[in-house]
Coordinates of C-alpha atoms in Angstrom, one line a residue:
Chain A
X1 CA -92.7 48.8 143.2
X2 CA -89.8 51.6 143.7
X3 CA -86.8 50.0 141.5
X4 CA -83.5 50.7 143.4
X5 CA -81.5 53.7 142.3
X6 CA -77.8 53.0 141.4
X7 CA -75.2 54.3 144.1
X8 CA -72.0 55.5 143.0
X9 CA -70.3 54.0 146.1
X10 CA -71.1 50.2 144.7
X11 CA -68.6 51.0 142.1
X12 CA -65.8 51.6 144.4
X13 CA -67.5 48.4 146.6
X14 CA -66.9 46.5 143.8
X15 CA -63.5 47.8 142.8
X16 CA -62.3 47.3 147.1
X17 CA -63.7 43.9 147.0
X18 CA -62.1 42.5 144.2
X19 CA -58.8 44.5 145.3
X20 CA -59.0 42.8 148.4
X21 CA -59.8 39.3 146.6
X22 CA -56.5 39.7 144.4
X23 CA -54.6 40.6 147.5
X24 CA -55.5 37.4 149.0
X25 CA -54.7 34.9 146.2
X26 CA -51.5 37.0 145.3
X27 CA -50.5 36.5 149.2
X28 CA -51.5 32.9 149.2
X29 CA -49.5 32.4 146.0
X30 CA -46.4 34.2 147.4
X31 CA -46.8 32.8 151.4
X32 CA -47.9 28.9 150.8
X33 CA -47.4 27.6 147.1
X34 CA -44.0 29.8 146.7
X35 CA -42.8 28.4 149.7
X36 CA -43.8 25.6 149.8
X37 CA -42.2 24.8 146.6
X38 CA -39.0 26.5 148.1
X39 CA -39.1 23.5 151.2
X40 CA -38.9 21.1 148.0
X41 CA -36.5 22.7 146.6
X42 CA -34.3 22.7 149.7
X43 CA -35.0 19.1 150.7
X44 CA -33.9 17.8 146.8
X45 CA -30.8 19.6 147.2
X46 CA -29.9 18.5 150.6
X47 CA -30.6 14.8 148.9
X48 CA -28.6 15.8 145.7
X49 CA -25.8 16.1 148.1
X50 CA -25.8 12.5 149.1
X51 CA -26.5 11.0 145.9
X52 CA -23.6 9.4 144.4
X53 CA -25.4 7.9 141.1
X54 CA -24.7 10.7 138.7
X55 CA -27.3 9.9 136.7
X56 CA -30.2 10.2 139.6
X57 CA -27.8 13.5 140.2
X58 CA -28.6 14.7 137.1
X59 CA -32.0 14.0 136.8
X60 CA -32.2 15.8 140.3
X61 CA -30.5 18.8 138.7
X62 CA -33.1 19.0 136.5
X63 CA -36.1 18.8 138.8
X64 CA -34.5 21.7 140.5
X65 CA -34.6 23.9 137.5
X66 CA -37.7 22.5 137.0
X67 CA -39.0 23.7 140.7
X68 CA -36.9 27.0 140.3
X69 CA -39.0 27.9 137.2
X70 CA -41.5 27.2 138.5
X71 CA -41.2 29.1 141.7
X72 CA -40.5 32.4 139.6
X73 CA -43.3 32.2 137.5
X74 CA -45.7 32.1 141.0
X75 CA -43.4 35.1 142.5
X76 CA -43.9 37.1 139.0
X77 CA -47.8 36.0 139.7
X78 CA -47.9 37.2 142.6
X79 CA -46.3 40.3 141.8
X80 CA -48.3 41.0 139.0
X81 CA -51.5 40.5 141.0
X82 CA -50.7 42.4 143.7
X83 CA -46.9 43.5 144.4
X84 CA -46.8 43.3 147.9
X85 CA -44.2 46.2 147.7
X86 CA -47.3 48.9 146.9
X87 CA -48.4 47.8 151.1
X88 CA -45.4 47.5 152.6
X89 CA -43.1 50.3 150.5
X90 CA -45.4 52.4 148.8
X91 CA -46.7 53.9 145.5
X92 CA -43.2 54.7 143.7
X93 CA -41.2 51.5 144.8
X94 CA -44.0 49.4 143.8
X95 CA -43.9 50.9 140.3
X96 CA -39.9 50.3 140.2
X97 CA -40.4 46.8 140.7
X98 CA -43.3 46.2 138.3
X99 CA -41.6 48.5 135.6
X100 CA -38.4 45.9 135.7
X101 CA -41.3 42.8 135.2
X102 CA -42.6 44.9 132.5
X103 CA -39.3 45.3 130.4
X104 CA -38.1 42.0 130.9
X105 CA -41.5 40.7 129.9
X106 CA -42.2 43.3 126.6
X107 CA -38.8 44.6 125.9
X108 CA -40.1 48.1 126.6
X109 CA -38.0 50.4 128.3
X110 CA -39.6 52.5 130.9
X111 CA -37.9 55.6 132.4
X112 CA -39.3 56.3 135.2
X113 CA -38.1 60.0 137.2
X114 CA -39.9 61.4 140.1
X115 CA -39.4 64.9 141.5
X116 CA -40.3 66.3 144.7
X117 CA -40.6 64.7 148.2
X118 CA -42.9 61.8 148.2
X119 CA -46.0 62.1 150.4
X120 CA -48.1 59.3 152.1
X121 CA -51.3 58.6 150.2
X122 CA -54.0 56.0 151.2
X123 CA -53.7 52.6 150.4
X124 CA -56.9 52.4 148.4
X125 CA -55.5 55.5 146.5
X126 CA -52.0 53.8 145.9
X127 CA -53.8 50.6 144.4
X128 CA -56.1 52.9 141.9
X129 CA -53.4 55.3 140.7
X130 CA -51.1 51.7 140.4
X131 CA -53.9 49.8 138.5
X132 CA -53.9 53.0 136.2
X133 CA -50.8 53.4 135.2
X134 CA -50.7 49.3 134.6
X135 CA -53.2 49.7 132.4
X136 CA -51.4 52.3 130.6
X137 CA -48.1 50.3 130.5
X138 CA -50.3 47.3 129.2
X139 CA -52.1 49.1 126.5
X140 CA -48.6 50.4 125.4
X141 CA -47.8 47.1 124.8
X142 CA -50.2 45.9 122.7
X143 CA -51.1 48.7 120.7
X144 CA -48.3 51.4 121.1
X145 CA -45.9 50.0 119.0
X146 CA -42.6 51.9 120.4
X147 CA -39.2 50.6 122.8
X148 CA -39.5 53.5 125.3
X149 CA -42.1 54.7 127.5
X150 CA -41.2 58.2 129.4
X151 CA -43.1 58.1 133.1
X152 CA -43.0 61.1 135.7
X153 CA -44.2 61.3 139.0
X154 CA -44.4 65.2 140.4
X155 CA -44.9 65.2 143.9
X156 CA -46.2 68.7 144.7
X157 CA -47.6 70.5 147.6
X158 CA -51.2 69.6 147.0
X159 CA -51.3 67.2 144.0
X160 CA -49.4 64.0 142.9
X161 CA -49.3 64.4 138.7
X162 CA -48.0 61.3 136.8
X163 CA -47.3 61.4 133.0
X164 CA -46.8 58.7 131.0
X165 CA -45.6 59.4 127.4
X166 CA -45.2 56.9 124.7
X167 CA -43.6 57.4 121.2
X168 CA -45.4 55.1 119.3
X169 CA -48.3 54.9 116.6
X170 CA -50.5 57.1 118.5
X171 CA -54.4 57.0 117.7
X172 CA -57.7 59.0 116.9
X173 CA -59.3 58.7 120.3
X174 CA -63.0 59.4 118.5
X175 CA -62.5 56.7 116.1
X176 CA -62.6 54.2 119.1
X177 CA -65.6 54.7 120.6
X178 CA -67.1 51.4 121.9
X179 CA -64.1 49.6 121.1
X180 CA -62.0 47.6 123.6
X181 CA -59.0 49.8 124.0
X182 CA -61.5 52.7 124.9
X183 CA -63.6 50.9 127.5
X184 CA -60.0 50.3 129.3
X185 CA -59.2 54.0 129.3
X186 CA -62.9 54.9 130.5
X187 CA -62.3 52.3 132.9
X188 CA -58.6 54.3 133.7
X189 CA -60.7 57.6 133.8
X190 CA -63.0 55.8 135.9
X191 CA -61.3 54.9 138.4
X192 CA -59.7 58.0 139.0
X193 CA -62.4 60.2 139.1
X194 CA -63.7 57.2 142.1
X195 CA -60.8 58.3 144.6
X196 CA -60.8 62.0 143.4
X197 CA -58.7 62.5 140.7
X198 CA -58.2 62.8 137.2
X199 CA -56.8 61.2 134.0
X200 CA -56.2 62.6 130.7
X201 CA -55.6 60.7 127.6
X202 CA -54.5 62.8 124.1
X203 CA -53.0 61.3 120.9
X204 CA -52.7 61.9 117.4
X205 CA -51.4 59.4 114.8
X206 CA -48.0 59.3 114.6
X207 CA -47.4 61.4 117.6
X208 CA -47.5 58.7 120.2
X209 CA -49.7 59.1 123.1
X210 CA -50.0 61.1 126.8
X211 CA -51.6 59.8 129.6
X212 CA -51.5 62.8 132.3
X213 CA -52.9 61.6 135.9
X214 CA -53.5 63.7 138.9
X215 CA -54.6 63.0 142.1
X216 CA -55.3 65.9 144.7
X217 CA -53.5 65.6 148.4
X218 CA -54.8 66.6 151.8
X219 CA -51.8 67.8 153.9
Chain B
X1 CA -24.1 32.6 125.7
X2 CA -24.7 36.3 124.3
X3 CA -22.2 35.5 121.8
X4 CA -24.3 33.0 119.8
X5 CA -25.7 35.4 117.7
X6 CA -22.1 35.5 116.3
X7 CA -21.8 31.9 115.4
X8 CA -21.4 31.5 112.0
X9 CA -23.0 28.1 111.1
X10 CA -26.2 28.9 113.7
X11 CA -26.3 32.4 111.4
X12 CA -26.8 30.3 108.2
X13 CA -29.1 27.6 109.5
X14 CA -31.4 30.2 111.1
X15 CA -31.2 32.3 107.1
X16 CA -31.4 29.3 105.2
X17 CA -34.9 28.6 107.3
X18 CA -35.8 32.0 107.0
X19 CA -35.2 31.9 103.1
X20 CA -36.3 28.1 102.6
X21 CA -40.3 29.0 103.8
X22 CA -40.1 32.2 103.3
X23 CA -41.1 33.9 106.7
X24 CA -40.4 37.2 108.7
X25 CA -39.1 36.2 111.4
X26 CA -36.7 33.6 113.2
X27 CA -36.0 33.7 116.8
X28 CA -33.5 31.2 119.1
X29 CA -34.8 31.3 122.7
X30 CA -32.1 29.6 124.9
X31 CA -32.1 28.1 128.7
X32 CA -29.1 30.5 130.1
X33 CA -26.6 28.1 131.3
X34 CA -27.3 29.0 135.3
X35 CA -30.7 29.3 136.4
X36 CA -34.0 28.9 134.6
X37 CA -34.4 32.2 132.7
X38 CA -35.1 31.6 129.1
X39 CA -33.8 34.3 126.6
X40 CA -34.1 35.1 123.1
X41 CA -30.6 34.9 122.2
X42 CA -30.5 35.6 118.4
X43 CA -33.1 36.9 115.8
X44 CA -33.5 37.2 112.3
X45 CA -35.8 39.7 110.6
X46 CA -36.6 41.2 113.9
X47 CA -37.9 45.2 113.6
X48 CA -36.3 46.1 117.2
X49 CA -34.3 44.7 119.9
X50 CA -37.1 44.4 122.4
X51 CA -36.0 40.6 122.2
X52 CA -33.0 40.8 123.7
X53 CA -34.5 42.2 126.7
X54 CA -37.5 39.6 126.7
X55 CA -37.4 36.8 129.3
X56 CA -39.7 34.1 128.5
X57 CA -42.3 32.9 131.4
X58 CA -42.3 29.7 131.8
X59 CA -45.8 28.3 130.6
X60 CA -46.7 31.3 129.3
X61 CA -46.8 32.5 125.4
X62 CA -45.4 30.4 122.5
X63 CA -42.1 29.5 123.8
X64 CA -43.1 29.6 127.5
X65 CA -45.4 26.9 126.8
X66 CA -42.9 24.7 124.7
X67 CA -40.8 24.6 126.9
X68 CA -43.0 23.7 129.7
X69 CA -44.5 21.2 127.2
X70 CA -42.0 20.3 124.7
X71 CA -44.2 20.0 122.1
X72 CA -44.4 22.2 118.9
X73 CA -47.3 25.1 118.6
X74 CA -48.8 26.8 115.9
X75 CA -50.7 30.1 116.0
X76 CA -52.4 31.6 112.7
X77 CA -54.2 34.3 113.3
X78 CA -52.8 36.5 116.4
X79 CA -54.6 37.4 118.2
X80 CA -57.4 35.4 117.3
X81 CA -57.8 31.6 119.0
X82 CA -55.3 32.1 121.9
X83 CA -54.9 30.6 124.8
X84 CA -54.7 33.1 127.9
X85 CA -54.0 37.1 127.1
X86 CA -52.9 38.7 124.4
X87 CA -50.1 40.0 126.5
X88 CA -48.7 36.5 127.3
X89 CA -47.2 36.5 123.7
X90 CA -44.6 39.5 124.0
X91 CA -42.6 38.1 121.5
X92 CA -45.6 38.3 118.7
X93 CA -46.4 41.8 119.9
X94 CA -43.0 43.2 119.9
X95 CA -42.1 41.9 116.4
X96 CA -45.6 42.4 115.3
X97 CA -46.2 38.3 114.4
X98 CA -49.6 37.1 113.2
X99 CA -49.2 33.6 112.5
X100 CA -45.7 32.0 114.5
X101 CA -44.9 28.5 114.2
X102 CA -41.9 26.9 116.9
X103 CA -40.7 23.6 118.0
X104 CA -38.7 22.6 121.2
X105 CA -34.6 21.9 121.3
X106 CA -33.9 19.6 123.2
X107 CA -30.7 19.1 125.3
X108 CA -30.3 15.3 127.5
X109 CA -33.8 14.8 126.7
X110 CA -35.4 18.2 127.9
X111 CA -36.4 20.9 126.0
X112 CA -34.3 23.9 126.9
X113 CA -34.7 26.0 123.1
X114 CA -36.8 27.1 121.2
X115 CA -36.9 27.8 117.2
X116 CA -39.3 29.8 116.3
X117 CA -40.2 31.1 112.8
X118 CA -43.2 34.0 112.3
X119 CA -44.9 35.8 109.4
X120 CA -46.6 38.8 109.3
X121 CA -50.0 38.4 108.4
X122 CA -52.2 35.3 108.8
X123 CA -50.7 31.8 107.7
X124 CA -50.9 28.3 107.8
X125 CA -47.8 26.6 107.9
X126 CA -47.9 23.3 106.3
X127 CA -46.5 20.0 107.2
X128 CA -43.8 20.8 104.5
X129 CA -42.6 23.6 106.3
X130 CA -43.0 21.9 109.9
X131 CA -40.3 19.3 108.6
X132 CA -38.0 22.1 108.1
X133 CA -38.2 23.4 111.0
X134 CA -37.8 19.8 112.9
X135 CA -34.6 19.5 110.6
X136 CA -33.3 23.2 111.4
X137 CA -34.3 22.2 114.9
X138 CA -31.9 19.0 114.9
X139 CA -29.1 21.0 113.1
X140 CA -29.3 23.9 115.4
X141 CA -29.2 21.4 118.9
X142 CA -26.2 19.5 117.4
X143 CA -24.5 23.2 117.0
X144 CA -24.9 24.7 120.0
X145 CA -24.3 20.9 122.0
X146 CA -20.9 21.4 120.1
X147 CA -20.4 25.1 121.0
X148 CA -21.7 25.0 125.2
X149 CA -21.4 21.6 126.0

């Protein structure tokens, strides 16, 4: 019996179905629960307004804060998931908006600059060079140990080139071999190597660490 | 409310803790006073100031879930024995916390605060030191009742 060969395209099947998968629950959260909530929201304060027992008022107050909390943490889901901005706006927008739910969340500061005219890229090619640098920005905040992270985008005539520098702790990228942090930067390599690109990881103790990703574009 | 790290008397309870068990780390997180962000709004022992730009998520991390719960929580081993990711507990990552310990405030009956006290390596805090913080906790809610209310 012939055992079947493995096809490089079932990576990227894999990788587009659970894309699409996220996409759905992070619209579902967004479109019904968020609003949803939002009509309760509404209809308690319209019947705040005719309350006159200020006790029942203030308890109402409170299940509005309640709701409003509540109604953040499912847009910040959402967002997190799948920021609906990286459809709709694009690549660099999309990374605005998650950058400012990154520093409020790990009290990094990003700076983010981009140079040169932005040019369309696919959407499948947005979400992996987005998932990428999220990694990045998440590994930085678990292992990086700094307050600033430097990120570039350099739109050129035939290559989009991202850099993300940290200025943290750094590490010896041999020593982790097999180790968690380097299946998620095989896994960043991966991925960008899937749509055609690149990504290049260097650090040295004490020097922080580079992440340099390039993706080739088609005029 | 930014100016609460410059209360006097919050100062001392919050050092007095900090001396009393002995720990790295204290940390107020506050309800702001409009809308439901919660915000670290002082810190004691702290190696940055990535807490003054944290917001907590409601339900999520240490003080997320305390104040979704309003029950006290314990950790001793970060990142060991979690709940959820490691990145749902900014606050141990950016000050480097291994074991935290941190009880609710309550203001009208709903917890709005949180105290929370953290050591750098692992740690067990015992019922001792929980009673402390409970009294801390008390001391700091009738202070800032006093100073917002």
């Amino acid at each position: 019996m012939d055992s079947l060969k493995t096809n490089p395209n079932v990576c990227t099947y894999i990788i587009d179905s659970q894309e699409e998968e996220i996409k759905r629950i992070a619209h579902e959260l967004h479109e019904g629960v968020g609003q949803n909530l939002y009509s309760i929201l509404t209809g308690l304060q319209f019947l705040a307004t005719g309350e006159q027992d200020s006790s029942k008022k203030s308890y109402m107050s409170e299940m509005n804060l309640l709701i409003e909390k509540t109604i953040q943490e499912i847009r910040l889901l959402s967002v997190e998931l799948h920021p609906p901005a990286l459809t709709t706006l694009g690549l660099l927008p999309a990374m605005k908006s998650y950058i400012r739910c990154y520093t409020s969340t790990f009290g990094i500061i990003v700076e983010l600059e981009s140079s040169g005219e932005g040019k369309l890229i696919t959407e499948k090619q947005r979400i992996a060079v987005f998932r990428v640098c999220q990694e990045a920005l998440t590994n930085i905040a678990k292992y990086a140990d700094t307050a600033i992270v430097k990120m570039n985008f350099f739109w050129k005539e035939t290559e989009l080139k991202i850099t993300i520098r940290d200025f943290g702790k750094g590490f010896q990228p041999e020593e982790f071999q097999g180790n968690e942090p380097s299946s998620g930067l095989a896994a960043m390599k991966e991925r960008m190597l899937l749509i055609g690109g690149k990504c290049v990881i260097s650090s040295n103790i004490g020097e922080g660490t580079s992440i340099e990703i390039s993706l080739p574009l088609s005029n | 409310m930014s100016e609460l790290r410059e209360l006097p008397e919050l100062v001392i309870v919050c050092e007095r803790l900090r001396a009393e068990i002995g720990c790295d780390f204290v940390g107020l997180a506050l309800q702001n006073e409009s809308g439901p962000d919660v915000r670290w709004h002082y810190a004691s022992g702290n190696l940055n100031d990535k807490y003054k730009r944290i917001t907590v998520r409601f339900g999520k991390g240490i003080a997320g879930k305390i104040i979704s719960s309003g029950s006290p929580m314990m950790i001793t081993n970060f990142p060991n024995s979690i709940i959820g990711k490691v990145t749902d507990y900014p606050i141990n990552l950016a000050e480097k916390l291994v074991a935290t310990y941190a009880v609710p405030l309550f203001f009208s009956g709903i917890p709005k605060g949180v105290l929370l006290i953290g050591k750098r390596e692992e740690y067990f805090f015992a019922e001792e030191e929980q009673e402390k913080m409970a009294e801390s906790a008390q001391a700091l809610e009738q202070l800032i009742k006093e100073h917002l209310f």
